[in-house]
């Protein structure tokens, strides 16, 4: 939903940054098996210690297909390792080389769910930068996260 | 094997860097389910564009256990995304909070195998920094990598 | 939606079979790490060669958490191996030991998506056999399956 | 090692059963993405309740490559669900359509490790039924299983 010139709370300049970053991130993909490049971008609520506002990743495949990992998990794995967590992320973007809009796979939706609030927007860009957008809660309804299987700490 | 004061080609100062980085990396773990922190370090043959010689990662878990990922894959996924590849890595280190030496799981061995040569040393540190070391080929014998399932590019 | 005494096309006796099977299947779980038993049931449109109308599975965990697998994938993996495929499945059921209704994780939704039509109902049972139900398309909206990444055959 | 006409404790007729089953199991593969069929066979120490002595499985792939699963895990997941466990398995076999001998991927080695003793033989068959054999401990040295990360039961 748009409001005050924002899309799900994301300003035009931020959306442009997500789009550019996700499209650029595709070049970091290692995908000799699928030949399907995917780029992911994570918009932070505020700049991190290194002055970065948007983090990124791409798919890294493996000769044993199930062992490879997707763009969204490479990006989010590194982001969480760097200290970001639930509450840090304002939006997510994914981009492919297709004309159609491609959504995160179910495994990535589950991985993202651990660190995003349900109203966080996920922008899905085609190769030209056009997009559709859904919230985390919309693409993984009835989901469970850290709240359901209580941590043991 | 030691030779000229090197262990598998790794100098004492480099080994110290791997050890310190792997132990430090544990603090980036998100492991509310297993409470088992793991840190991983990747020694590069030469500094990357950002002046880094050792890259790192930690385990990032998920409420759906199979969806989480290990330290070695977080580190290597980010490294490959950053442009490193087969030929870039001189050594790997992993560290836990245990007194025993803990090895990479089979899934991580397979993930690493895609980007390491078979003689790359993998140092396994206990919480005190003591280690055992094995090569990639030793911990995943008879393995298959990009050579066996030929890329389609 | 109910119609002619059917829920998403499933008759009362069939629903009872799904429920009983999913609840029973929990006893086959190997879950020493999460202590969280899950059972899954797959209702076929017609009996298979062995006279079975409902197939089943449970979660099988691993000391390396990401290597374990969920109930839904154990059940569906065996079913597809046995010759069932897109078009064979009339409904899916999952059951846990909780009072709340627990849904399939995102990874399992993606795995199921490959073999279910989007209007296939997925029944989520609590420990008492009460349920909520959603279709495949509802719990993994905007999903991609075999149609999007075209098979190479 | 051969002894008394046995190979790692497996008799000729048993080896023949493993070979035939693994080769046959390939036909159950769902692999439209890799076009790489794999069959797996699990030899039990004694017949199960259904009179089966050898269980089997094949790879079941997914449009999201990391979500798919390998032959060994389909076979072992179903076997453990059926009640088999550490101590039940006498040998494992895997077969492909290649002339070369293909080994289990690292992820499957880890999955199998949970339920096999370290001296269990794993036979790797080429398409003609010729094989090489290694024990569980040989293909996943320094591994960790249920003993290292203690179950919480
Ligand atoms: Zn994904
Ligand atoms: Zn691992
Ligand atoms: Zn699942
Ligand atoms: Zn495998």
Coordinates of C-alpha atoms and ligand atoms in Angstrom, one line a residue:
Chain A
X1 CA 0.0 0.0 0.0
X2 CA 1.2 3.5 -0.8
X3 CA 1.0 6.3 1.7
X4 CA 2.7 9.7 1.8
X5 CA 4.7 8.7 -1.3
X6 CA 6.0 5.6 0.4
X7 CA 5.4 2.0 -0.6
X8 CA 5.2 -0.1 2.5
X9 CA 7.1 2.6 4.3
X10 CA 9.9 2.6 1.7
X11 CA 10.8 5.9 0.1
X12 CA 11.5 6.3 -3.7
X13 CA 15.3 6.7 -3.2
X14 CA 15.4 3.6 -1.0
X15 CA 13.4 1.6 -3.4
X16 CA 15.8 2.6 -6.2
X17 CA 18.7 1.5 -4.0
X18 CA 17.1 -1.9 -3.4
X19 CA 16.5 -2.3 -7.1
X20 CA 19.9 -1.4 -8.2
X21 CA 21.6 -3.5 -5.5
X22 CA 19.5 -6.6 -6.2
X23 CA 20.1 -6.3 -10.0
X24 CA 23.9 -5.7 -9.5
X25 CA 24.1 -8.6 -7.0
X26 CA 23.3 -11.0 -9.7
X27 CA 26.8 -10.7 -11.0
X28 CA 28.1 -12.4 -7.9
X29 CA 26.1 -15.6 -8.5
X30 CA 27.8 -18.9 -8.9
X31 CA 25.3 -20.9 -10.8
X32 CA 27.0 -23.2 -13.3
X33 CA 24.2 -25.8 -12.8
X34 CA 21.0 -23.9 -13.1
X35 CA 22.4 -20.9 -15.1
X36 CA 19.8 -19.0 -13.2
X37 CA 21.3 -15.9 -11.6
X38 CA 19.5 -14.4 -8.6
X39 CA 20.5 -11.2 -6.7
X40 CA 19.1 -10.2 -3.3
X41 CA 19.2 -6.9 -1.4
X42 CA 18.4 -6.2 2.3
X43 CA 17.6 -2.6 3.2
X44 CA 18.5 -1.7 6.8
X45 CA 16.6 0.8 8.9
X46 CA 19.9 2.6 9.5
X47 CA 23.4 2.5 8.2
X48 CA 25.6 -0.2 9.8
X49 CA 29.1 0.4 11.3
X50 CA 30.7 0.2 7.9
X51 CA 28.3 2.8 6.5
X52 CA 26.3 0.4 4.5
X53 CA 22.5 0.8 4.2
X54 CA 21.9 -2.1 1.7
X55 CA 23.4 -5.5 2.1
X56 CA 23.4 -8.1 -0.7
X57 CA 24.0 -11.7 -1.9
X58 CA 23.5 -14.1 -4.8
X59 CA 22.9 -17.8 -5.2
X60 CA 25.9 -20.1 -4.7
X61 CA 25.3 -23.6 -6.2
X62 CA 26.8 -27.0 -5.7
X63 CA 27.5 -30.1 -7.7
X64 CA 25.2 -31.7 -5.2
X65 CA 22.1 -29.6 -5.9
X66 CA 20.6 -29.7 -2.4
X67 CA 23.8 -28.4 -0.9
X68 CA 23.8 -25.1 -2.7
X69 CA 22.2 -22.0 -1.3
X70 CA 20.0 -19.2 -2.6
X71 CA 20.7 -15.5 -2.9
X72 CA 18.3 -14.5 -0.1
X73 CA 20.1 -16.8 2.4
X74 CA 23.6 -15.8 1.4
X75 CA 22.6 -12.1 2.0
X76 CA 20.6 -12.7 5.2
X77 CA 23.2 -15.2 6.6
X78 CA 26.0 -12.6 6.2
X79 CA 23.8 -9.8 7.6
X80 CA 22.9 -11.7 10.7
X81 CA 26.5 -12.8 11.2
X82 CA 27.4 -9.1 11.0
X83 CA 25.0 -8.3 13.9
X84 CA 21.8 -7.5 12.2
X85 CA 18.6 -9.1 13.6
X86 CA 14.8 -8.9 13.9
X87 CA 14.1 -5.2 13.8
X88 CA 17.1 -4.3 11.6
X89 CA 15.5 -4.8 8.2
X90 CA 13.2 -2.4 6.4
X91 CA 12.8 -4.2 3.1
X92 CA 14.1 -7.0 0.9
X93 CA 14.6 -7.1 -2.8
X94 CA 15.2 -10.0 -5.2
X95 CA 16.1 -9.9 -8.9
X96 CA 16.6 -12.3 -11.7
X97 CA 17.3 -12.3 -15.4
X98 CA 13.7 -13.0 -16.3
X99 CA 10.9 -10.8 -17.6
X100 CA 8.5 -12.5 -15.2
X101 CA 8.6 -11.6 -11.5
X102 CA 10.3 -14.3 -9.5
X103 CA 9.5 -14.9 -5.8
X104 CA 11.8 -16.3 -3.1
X105 CA 11.5 -20.1 -2.8
X106 CA 9.8 -21.5 0.2
X107 CA 13.0 -22.4 2.0
X108 CA 14.2 -18.8 1.7
X109 CA 10.8 -17.5 2.9
X110 CA 11.3 -19.6 6.0
X111 CA 14.9 -18.4 6.5
X112 CA 13.9 -14.7 6.1
X113 CA 10.9 -15.2 8.4
X114 CA 13.3 -15.7 11.4
X115 CA 14.6 -12.1 11.0
X116 CA 11.8 -10.1 9.4
X117 CA 8.6 -8.7 10.9
X118 CA 5.5 -9.9 9.1
X119 CA 4.8 -6.5 7.5
X120 CA 8.3 -6.2 6.0
X121 CA 7.9 -5.6 2.2
X122 CA 9.6 -8.0 -0.2
X123 CA 10.1 -6.4 -3.7
X124 CA 10.4 -8.9 -6.6
X125 CA 12.2 -7.2 -9.6
X126 CA 12.3 -8.5 -13.1
X127 CA 15.4 -7.9 -15.2
X128 CA 14.1 -4.4 -16.2
X129 CA 13.7 -3.3 -12.6
X130 CA 9.9 -3.4 -12.6
X131 CA 8.5 -5.0 -9.5
X132 CA 5.7 -6.5 -7.6
X133 CA 5.7 -6.4 -3.8
X134 CA 4.3 -8.5 -1.0
X135 CA 4.9 -8.5 2.7
X136 CA 6.7 -11.3 4.6
X137 CA 3.4 -12.3 6.1
X138 CA 1.7 -12.5 2.7
X139 CA 4.2 -14.8 1.1
X140 CA 4.4 -17.1 4.1
X141 CA 1.0 -17.1 5.8
X142 CA 0.5 -19.1 9.0
X143 CA 4.2 -19.3 9.4
X144 CA 6.2 -20.1 12.5
X145 CA 9.3 -18.4 13.7
X146 CA 11.4 -18.0 16.8
X147 CA 8.3 -17.3 18.8
X148 CA 6.7 -20.7 18.2
X149 CA 9.6 -23.1 18.8
X150 CA 10.9 -21.2 21.8
X151 CA 14.7 -20.7 21.9
X152 CA 16.4 -22.6 24.7
X153 CA 18.5 -19.6 25.9
Chain B
X1 CA 52.8 -32.2 7.3
X2 CA 55.3 -29.6 8.4
X3 CA 57.9 -28.2 6.1
X4 CA 60.1 -25.1 6.4
X5 CA 58.2 -24.1 9.5
X6 CA 54.9 -24.3 7.5
X7 CA 51.9 -26.5 8.2
X8 CA 50.4 -27.5 4.9
X9 CA 51.9 -24.3 3.5
X10 CA 50.5 -22.1 6.2
X11 CA 52.9 -19.8 8.2
X12 CA 52.7 -19.4 11.9
X13 CA 51.3 -15.9 11.7
X14 CA 48.7 -17.0 9.2
X15 CA 47.7 -19.9 11.4
X16 CA 47.4 -17.5 14.3
X17 CA 45.1 -15.3 12.2
X18 CA 42.9 -18.2 11.3
X19 CA 42.6 -19.3 14.9
X20 CA 41.8 -15.9 16.3
X21 CA 39.3 -15.2 13.5
X22 CA 37.5 -18.5 13.9
X23 CA 37.3 -18.2 17.6
X24 CA 36.1 -14.5 17.4
X25 CA 33.6 -15.4 14.7
X26 CA 31.6 -17.5 17.1
X27 CA 30.2 -14.4 18.6
X28 CA 28.3 -13.8 15.4
X29 CA 26.4 -17.0 15.7
X30 CA 22.6 -17.1 15.9
X31 CA 21.9 -20.4 17.5
X32 CA 19.0 -20.2 19.9
X33 CA 18.0 -23.8 19.1
X34 CA 21.2 -25.8 19.4
X35 CA 23.0 -23.3 21.7
X36 CA 26.1 -24.6 19.8
X37 CA 28.2 -21.7 18.5
X38 CA 30.5 -22.3 15.6
X39 CA 32.9 -19.9 13.9
X40 CA 34.6 -20.3 10.6
X41 CA 37.5 -18.5 9.0
X42 CA 38.8 -18.6 5.4
X43 CA 42.4 -17.6 4.7
X44 CA 42.9 -16.1 1.2
X45 CA 46.1 -16.4 -0.8
X46 CA 46.2 -12.7 -1.0
X47 CA 44.3 -9.7 0.4
X48 CA 41.1 -8.9 -1.3
X49 CA 40.0 -5.5 -2.6
X50 CA 38.9 -4.4 0.9
X51 CA 42.3 -5.3 2.4
X52 CA 41.0 -8.5 4.0
X53 CA 43.1 -11.6 4.2
X54 CA 40.8 -13.7 6.4
X55 CA 37.0 -13.9 5.8
X56 CA 34.6 -15.3 8.4
X57 CA 31.1 -16.6 9.3
X58 CA 29.1 -18.3 12.0
X59 CA 26.0 -20.6 12.1
X60 CA 22.6 -19.0 11.6
X61 CA 19.8 -21.3 12.7
X62 CA 16.1 -21.4 12.0
X63 CA 13.0 -22.5 13.9
X64 CA 12.7 -25.1 11.1
X65 CA 16.0 -26.8 11.8
X66 CA 16.8 -28.0 8.3
X67 CA 16.4 -24.4 7.0
X68 CA 19.3 -23.1 9.1
X69 CA 22.9 -22.9 7.9
X70 CA 26.3 -23.7 9.3
X71 CA 29.3 -21.3 9.9
X72 CA 31.3 -22.7 7.0
X73 CA 28.6 -22.1 4.5
X74 CA 27.9 -18.6 5.7
X75 CA 31.6 -17.7 5.4
X76 CA 32.1 -19.4 2.0
X77 CA 28.8 -18.2 0.6
X78 CA 29.7 -14.6 1.3
X79 CA 33.3 -15.2 0.1
X80 CA 32.2 -16.6 -3.3
X81 CA 29.6 -13.9 -3.7
X82 CA 32.4 -11.4 -3.1
X83 CA 34.3 -12.8 -6.0
X84 CA 36.6 -15.5 -4.5
X85 CA 36.6 -18.9 -6.1
X86 CA 38.6 -22.1 -6.6
X87 CA 42.2 -21.0 -6.3
X88 CA 41.5 -18.2 -3.9
X89 CA 41.6 -20.1 -0.6
X90 CA 44.8 -21.1 1.2
X91 CA 43.2 -22.6 4.4
X92 CA 40.0 -23.0 6.4
X93 CA 39.5 -22.9 10.2
X94 CA 36.5 -23.8 12.3
X95 CA 36.1 -23.3 16.1
X96 CA 33.5 -24.2 18.7
X97 CA 33.0 -23.9 22.4
X98 CA 34.1 -27.4 23.1
X99 CA 37.2 -29.0 24.4
X100 CA 37.0 -31.7 21.7
X101 CA 37.9 -30.9 18.2
X102 CA 34.9 -30.5 16.0
X103 CA 34.9 -31.1 12.3
X104 CA 32.7 -29.6 9.6
X105 CA 29.4 -31.6 9.0
X106 CA 29.2 -33.5 5.7
X107 CA 27.0 -30.9 4.1
X108 CA 29.6 -28.2 4.7
X109 CA 32.4 -30.5 3.5
X110 CA 30.5 -30.8 0.2
X111 CA 29.8 -27.1 0.0
X112 CA 33.5 -26.3 0.6
X113 CA 34.6 -28.9 -1.8
X114 CA 33.2 -26.9 -4.7
X115 CA 35.7 -24.1 -4.0
X116 CA 38.8 -25.7 -2.4
X117 CA 41.5 -27.8 -3.9
X118 CA 41.8 -31.2 -2.3
X119 CA 45.1 -30.3 -0.6
X120 CA 43.7 -27.3 1.2
X121 CA 44.2 -27.6 5.0
X122 CA 41.2 -27.4 7.3
X123 CA 42.1 -26.5 10.9
X124 CA 39.7 -27.6 13.6
X125 CA 40.2 -25.6 16.8
X126 CA 38.9 -26.3 20.2
X127 CA 37.9 -23.5 22.5
X128 CA 41.4 -23.0 23.7
X129 CA 42.8 -22.7 20.2
X130 CA 44.5 -26.1 20.0
X131 CA 43.9 -27.8 16.7
X132 CA 43.9 -30.8 14.5
X133 CA 44.3 -30.4 10.8
X134 CA 43.2 -32.4 7.8
X135 CA 43.1 -31.6 4.1
X136 CA 39.8 -31.2 2.1
X137 CA 40.5 -34.4 0.3
X138 CA 41.1 -36.3 3.6
X139 CA 37.8 -35.3 5.1
X140 CA 35.7 -35.9 2.0
X141 CA 37.4 -38.7 0.2
X142 CA 36.1 -39.9 -3.2
X143 CA 34.2 -36.7 -3.4
X144 CA 32.7 -35.1 -6.5
X145 CA 32.8 -31.4 -7.4
X146 CA 32.3 -29.1 -10.4
X147 CA 34.5 -31.4 -12.5
X148 CA 32.2 -34.5 -12.2
X149 CA 28.8 -32.9 -12.9
X150 CA 29.9 -30.7 -15.7
X151 CA 28.6 -27.1 -15.6
X152 CA 26.3 -26.2 -18.4
X153 CA 28.0 -22.9 -19.3
Chain C
X1 CA -14.9 -24.3 1.5
X2 CA -17.6 -26.9 2.2
X3 CA -19.8 -28.2 -0.6
X4 CA -22.0 -31.3 -0.7
X5 CA -20.6 -32.4 2.7
X6 CA -17.1 -32.2 1.3
X7 CA -14.3 -30.0 2.6
X8 CA -12.2 -29.0 -0.4
X9 CA -13.5 -32.1 -2.1
X10 CA -12.5 -34.4 0.8
X11 CA -15.2 -36.6 2.3
X12 CA -15.7 -37.1 6.0
X13 CA -14.3 -40.7 6.0
X14 CA -11.2 -39.5 4.0
X15 CA -10.6 -36.6 6.4
X16 CA -10.8 -39.1 9.3
X17 CA -8.2 -41.3 7.6
X18 CA -5.9 -38.3 7.0
X19 CA -6.3 -37.3 10.6
X20 CA -5.6 -40.7 12.1
X21 CA -2.7 -41.4 9.8
X22 CA -1.0 -38.0 10.5
X23 CA -1.4 -38.4 14.3
X24 CA -0.2 -42.0 14.2
X25 CA 2.7 -41.1 12.0
X26 CA 4.2 -39.0 14.7
X27 CA 5.4 -42.2 16.5
X28 CA 7.8 -42.8 13.6
X29 CA 9.6 -39.5 14.2
X30 CA 13.4 -39.5 15.0
X31 CA 13.7 -36.1 16.8
X32 CA 16.2 -36.4 19.6
X33 CA 17.3 -32.8 19.0
X34 CA 14.1 -30.8 18.8
X35 CA 11.9 -33.3 20.7
X36 CA 9.2 -32.0 18.4
X37 CA 7.4 -34.8 16.7
X38 CA 5.6 -34.2 13.4
X39 CA 3.5 -36.7 11.4
X40 CA 2.4 -36.2 7.8
X41 CA -0.2 -38.0 5.7
X42 CA -0.8 -37.9 1.9
X43 CA -4.3 -38.9 0.6
X44 CA -4.2 -40.4 -2.9
X45 CA -7.0 -40.0 -5.4
X46 CA -7.0 -43.8 -5.7
X47 CA -5.4 -46.7 -4.0
X48 CA -1.9 -47.6 -5.1
X49 CA -0.7 -51.0 -6.2
X50 CA -0.2 -52.1 -2.6
X51 CA -3.8 -51.1 -1.7
X52 CA -2.8 -48.0 0.2
X53 CA -4.9 -44.9 0.0
X54 CA -2.9 -42.8 2.5
X55 CA 0.9 -42.6 2.7
X56 CA 2.8 -41.2 5.6
X57 CA 6.1 -39.9 7.1
X58 CA 7.6 -38.2 10.1
X59 CA 10.6 -35.9 10.8
X60 CA 14.0 -37.5 10.8
X61 CA 16.6 -35.2 12.4
X62 CA 20.4 -35.1 12.3
X63 CA 23.2 -34.1 14.7
X64 CA 23.9 -31.4 12.0
X65 CA 20.5 -29.7 12.2
X66 CA 20.4 -28.5 8.6
X67 CA 20.9 -32.1 7.3
X68 CA 17.7 -33.4 8.9
X69 CA 14.4 -33.6 7.1
X70 CA 10.8 -32.9 7.9
X71 CA 7.8 -35.2 8.0
X72 CA 6.2 -33.8 4.9
X73 CA 9.4 -34.4 2.8
X74 CA 9.9 -37.9 4.1
X75 CA 6.3 -38.7 3.2
X76 CA 6.3 -37.0 -0.2
X77 CA 9.8 -38.2 -1.1
X78 CA 8.8 -41.9 -0.6
X79 CA 5.5 -41.3 -2.4
X80 CA 7.1 -39.8 -5.5
X81 CA 9.8 -42.6 -5.4
X82 CA 6.9 -45.1 -5.4
X83 CA 5.5 -43.6 -8.6
X84 CA 3.0 -41.0 -7.5
X85 CA 3.2 -37.5 -9.0
X86 CA 1.4 -34.3 -9.8
X87 CA -2.2 -35.4 -10.1
X88 CA -1.9 -38.3 -7.6
X89 CA -2.6 -36.4 -4.4
X90 CA -6.0 -35.3 -3.1
X91 CA -5.0 -33.9 0.2
X92 CA -2.2 -33.5 2.8
X93 CA -2.3 -33.6 6.6
X94 CA 0.2 -32.7 9.2
X95 CA 0.0 -33.3 13.0
X96 CA 2.1 -32.3 16.0
X97 CA 1.9 -32.7 19.8
X98 CA 0.8 -29.1 20.2
X99 CA -2.5 -27.6 21.0
X100 CA -1.9 -24.9 18.4
X101 CA -2.2 -25.7 14.7
X102 CA 1.2 -26.1 13.2
X103 CA 1.9 -25.4 9.5
X104 CA 4.5 -26.9 7.2
X105 CA 7.8 -25.0 7.1
X106 CA 8.6 -23.0 4.0
X107 CA 11.0 -25.6 2.8
X108 CA 8.3 -28.3 2.9
X109 CA 5.8 -26.0 1.2
X110 CA 8.2 -25.6 -1.7
X111 CA 8.9 -29.4 -1.8
X112 CA 5.2 -30.2 -1.8
X113 CA 4.5 -27.5 -4.4
X114 CA 6.3 -29.6 -7.0
X115 CA 3.8 -32.4 -6.8
X116 CA 0.5 -30.8 -5.6
X117 CA -1.9 -28.7 -7.6
X118 CA -2.5 -25.2 -6.1
X119 CA -6.0 -26.1 -4.9
X120 CA -5.0 -29.2 -3.0
X121 CA -6.1 -28.8 0.7
X122 CA -3.5 -29.1 3.5
X123 CA -5.1 -30.0 6.8
X124 CA -3.2 -28.9 9.9
X125 CA -4.1 -31.0 13.0
X126 CA -3.4 -30.2 16.6
X127 CA -2.8 -33.1 19.0
X128 CA -6.6 -33.5 19.5
X129 CA -7.3 -33.9 15.9
X130 CA -8.9 -30.5 15.4
X131 CA -7.8 -28.7 12.3
X132 CA -7.5 -25.7 10.2
X133 CA -7.2 -26.1 6.4
X134 CA -5.6 -24.1 3.6
X135 CA -4.8 -24.9 0.0
X136 CA -1.3 -25.3 -1.4
X137 CA -1.7 -22.0 -3.2
X138 CA -2.8 -20.2 -0.1
X139 CA 0.2 -21.2 2.0
X140 CA 2.8 -20.6 -0.8
X141 CA 1.4 -17.7 -2.9
X142 CA 3.3 -16.5 -5.9
X143 CA 5.2 -19.8 -5.9
X144 CA 7.2 -21.3 -8.7
X145 CA 7.2 -25.0 -9.6
X146 CA 8.2 -27.2 -12.5
X147 CA 6.5 -24.9 -14.9
X148 CA 8.7 -21.9 -14.2
X149 CA 12.1 -23.5 -14.3
X150 CA 11.4 -25.7 -17.3
X151 CA 12.7 -29.3 -16.9
X152 CA 15.5 -30.2 -19.3
X153 CA 14.0 -33.4 -20.5
Chain D
X1 CA 38.3 -56.5 3.1
X2 CA 37.3 -60.0 2.1
X3 CA 37.0 -62.8 4.6
X4 CA 35.3 -66.2 4.4
X5 CA 33.9 -65.2 1.0
X6 CA 32.3 -62.1 2.5
X7 CA 33.0 -58.5 1.6
X8 CA 32.8 -56.4 4.7
X9 CA 30.6 -59.1 6.1
X10 CA 28.2 -59.1 3.1
X11 CA 27.6 -62.4 1.3
X12 CA 27.6 -62.7 -2.5
X13 CA 23.8 -63.1 -2.7
X14 CA 23.3 -60.1 -0.5
X15 CA 25.7 -58.0 -2.6
X16 CA 23.8 -59.1 -5.7
X17 CA 20.5 -57.9 -4.0
X18 CA 22.0 -54.6 -3.1
X19 CA 23.3 -54.1 -6.6
X20 CA 20.0 -55.0 -8.3
X21 CA 18.0 -53.0 -6.0
X22 CA 20.1 -49.9 -6.3
X23 CA 20.2 -50.1 -10.1
X24 CA 16.4 -50.7 -10.2
X25 CA 15.7 -47.9 -7.8
X26 CA 17.0 -45.4 -10.3
X27 CA 13.8 -45.7 -12.2
X28 CA 12.0 -44.0 -9.3
X29 CA 14.0 -40.8 -9.6
X30 CA 12.4 -37.5 -10.2
X31 CA 15.2 -35.5 -11.7
X32 CA 14.0 -33.2 -14.4
X33 CA 16.6 -30.6 -13.5
X34 CA 19.8 -32.5 -13.3
X35 CA 18.8 -35.5 -15.5
X36 CA 21.1 -37.4 -13.2
X37 CA 19.3 -40.5 -11.8
X38 CA 20.6 -42.1 -8.6
X39 CA 19.3 -45.2 -6.9
X40 CA 20.0 -46.2 -3.3
X41 CA 19.6 -49.5 -1.5
X42 CA 19.7 -50.3 2.2
X43 CA 20.4 -53.9 3.3
X44 CA 18.9 -54.8 6.6
X45 CA 20.4 -57.3 9.1
X46 CA 17.1 -59.1 9.1
X47 CA 13.8 -59.0 7.2
X48 CA 11.4 -56.3 8.4
X49 CA 7.7 -56.9 9.3
X50 CA 6.7 -56.7 5.7
X51 CA 9.3 -59.3 4.7
X52 CA 11.7 -56.8 3.1
X53 CA 15.4 -57.3 3.4
X54 CA 16.5 -54.4 1.1
X55 CA 14.9 -50.9 1.2
X56 CA 15.4 -48.3 -1.5
X57 CA 15.0 -44.8 -2.7
X58 CA 15.9 -42.4 -5.5
X59 CA 16.6 -38.6 -5.8
X60 CA 13.6 -36.3 -5.8
X61 CA 14.5 -32.9 -7.1
X62 CA 12.8 -29.5 -6.9
X63 CA 12.5 -26.3 -9.0
X64 CA 14.4 -24.7 -6.1
X65 CA 17.5 -26.9 -6.3
X66 CA 18.4 -26.7 -2.6
X67 CA 15.0 -28.0 -1.6
X68 CA 15.4 -31.3 -3.5
X69 CA 16.7 -34.5 -1.8
X70 CA 19.1 -37.3 -2.8
X71 CA 18.4 -41.0 -3.2
X72 CA 20.2 -42.0 0.0
X73 CA 18.1 -39.6 2.1
X74 CA 14.8 -40.7 0.6
X75 CA 15.7 -44.3 1.3
X76 CA 17.1 -43.8 4.8
X77 CA 14.3 -41.3 5.8
X78 CA 11.6 -43.9 4.9
X79 CA 13.6 -46.7 6.6
X80 CA 14.0 -44.8 9.9
X81 CA 10.3 -43.8 9.7
X82 CA 9.5 -47.5 9.3
X83 CA 11.3 -48.2 12.6
X84 CA 14.8 -49.1 11.5
X85 CA 17.7 -47.5 13.4
X86 CA 21.3 -47.6 14.3
X87 CA 22.0 -51.3 14.4
X88 CA 19.5 -52.3 11.7
X89 CA 21.6 -51.7 8.6
X90 CA 24.2 -54.1 7.2
X91 CA 25.2 -52.3 4.1
X92 CA 24.3 -49.5 1.7
X93 CA 24.4 -49.3 -2.1
X94 CA 24.2 -46.4 -4.5
X95 CA 24.0 -46.6 -8.3
X96 CA 24.0 -44.1 -11.2
X97 CA 23.9 -44.1 -15.0
X98 CA 27.6 -43.3 -15.2
X99 CA 30.6 -45.5 -16.0
X100 CA 32.5 -43.9 -13.2
X101 CA 31.8 -44.8 -9.6
X102 CA 29.8 -42.1 -7.9
X103 CA 29.9 -41.6 -4.1
X104 CA 27.2 -40.1 -1.8
X105 CA 27.4 -36.3 -1.5
X106 CA 28.6 -34.9 1.8
X107 CA 25.1 -34.1 3.0
X108 CA 24.0 -37.7 2.5
X109 CA 27.1 -39.0 4.2
X110 CA 26.2 -36.9 7.2
X111 CA 22.5 -38.1 7.1
X112 CA 23.6 -41.8 6.9
X113 CA 26.1 -41.3 9.6
X114 CA 23.3 -40.9 12.1
X115 CA 22.1 -44.4 11.6
X116 CA 25.1 -46.5 10.4
X117 CA 28.0 -47.8 12.4
X118 CA 31.3 -46.6 11.2
X119 CA 32.3 -50.0 9.7
X120 CA 29.1 -50.3 7.6
X121 CA 30.1 -50.9 4.0
X122 CA 28.8 -48.5 1.3
X123 CA 28.9 -50.0 -2.2
X124 CA 29.1 -47.6 -5.1
X125 CA 27.9 -49.2 -8.3
X126 CA 28.5 -47.9 -11.9
X127 CA 25.8 -48.5 -14.5
X128 CA 27.1 -52.0 -15.2
X129 CA 27.0 -53.1 -11.6
X130 CA 30.7 -52.9 -11.0
X131 CA 31.6 -51.4 -7.7
X132 CA 34.0 -49.9 -5.3
X133 CA 33.4 -50.1 -1.6
X134 CA 34.3 -48.0 1.4
X135 CA 33.0 -48.0 5.0
X136 CA 30.9 -45.2 6.5
X137 CA 33.9 -44.2 8.6
X138 CA 36.2 -44.0 5.6
X139 CA 34.0 -41.7 3.6
X140 CA 33.2 -39.4 6.5
X141 CA 36.3 -39.4 8.7
X142 CA 36.3 -37.4 12.0
X143 CA 32.6 -37.3 11.8
X144 CA 30.1 -36.4 14.5
X145 CA 26.8 -38.2 15.1
X146 CA 24.2 -38.5 17.9
X147 CA 27.0 -39.2 20.4
X148 CA 28.6 -35.8 20.0
X149 CA 25.7 -33.5 20.2
X150 CA 23.9 -35.3 22.9
X151 CA 20.1 -35.8 22.4
X152 CA 17.9 -33.9 24.8
X153 CA 15.7 -36.9 25.6
Ligands
LIG1 ZN1 15.6 -20.0 -2.0
LIG2 ZN1 27.7 -27.9 8.4
LIG3 ZN1 9.5 -28.6 6.9
LIG4 ZN1 23.3 -36.5 -1.4

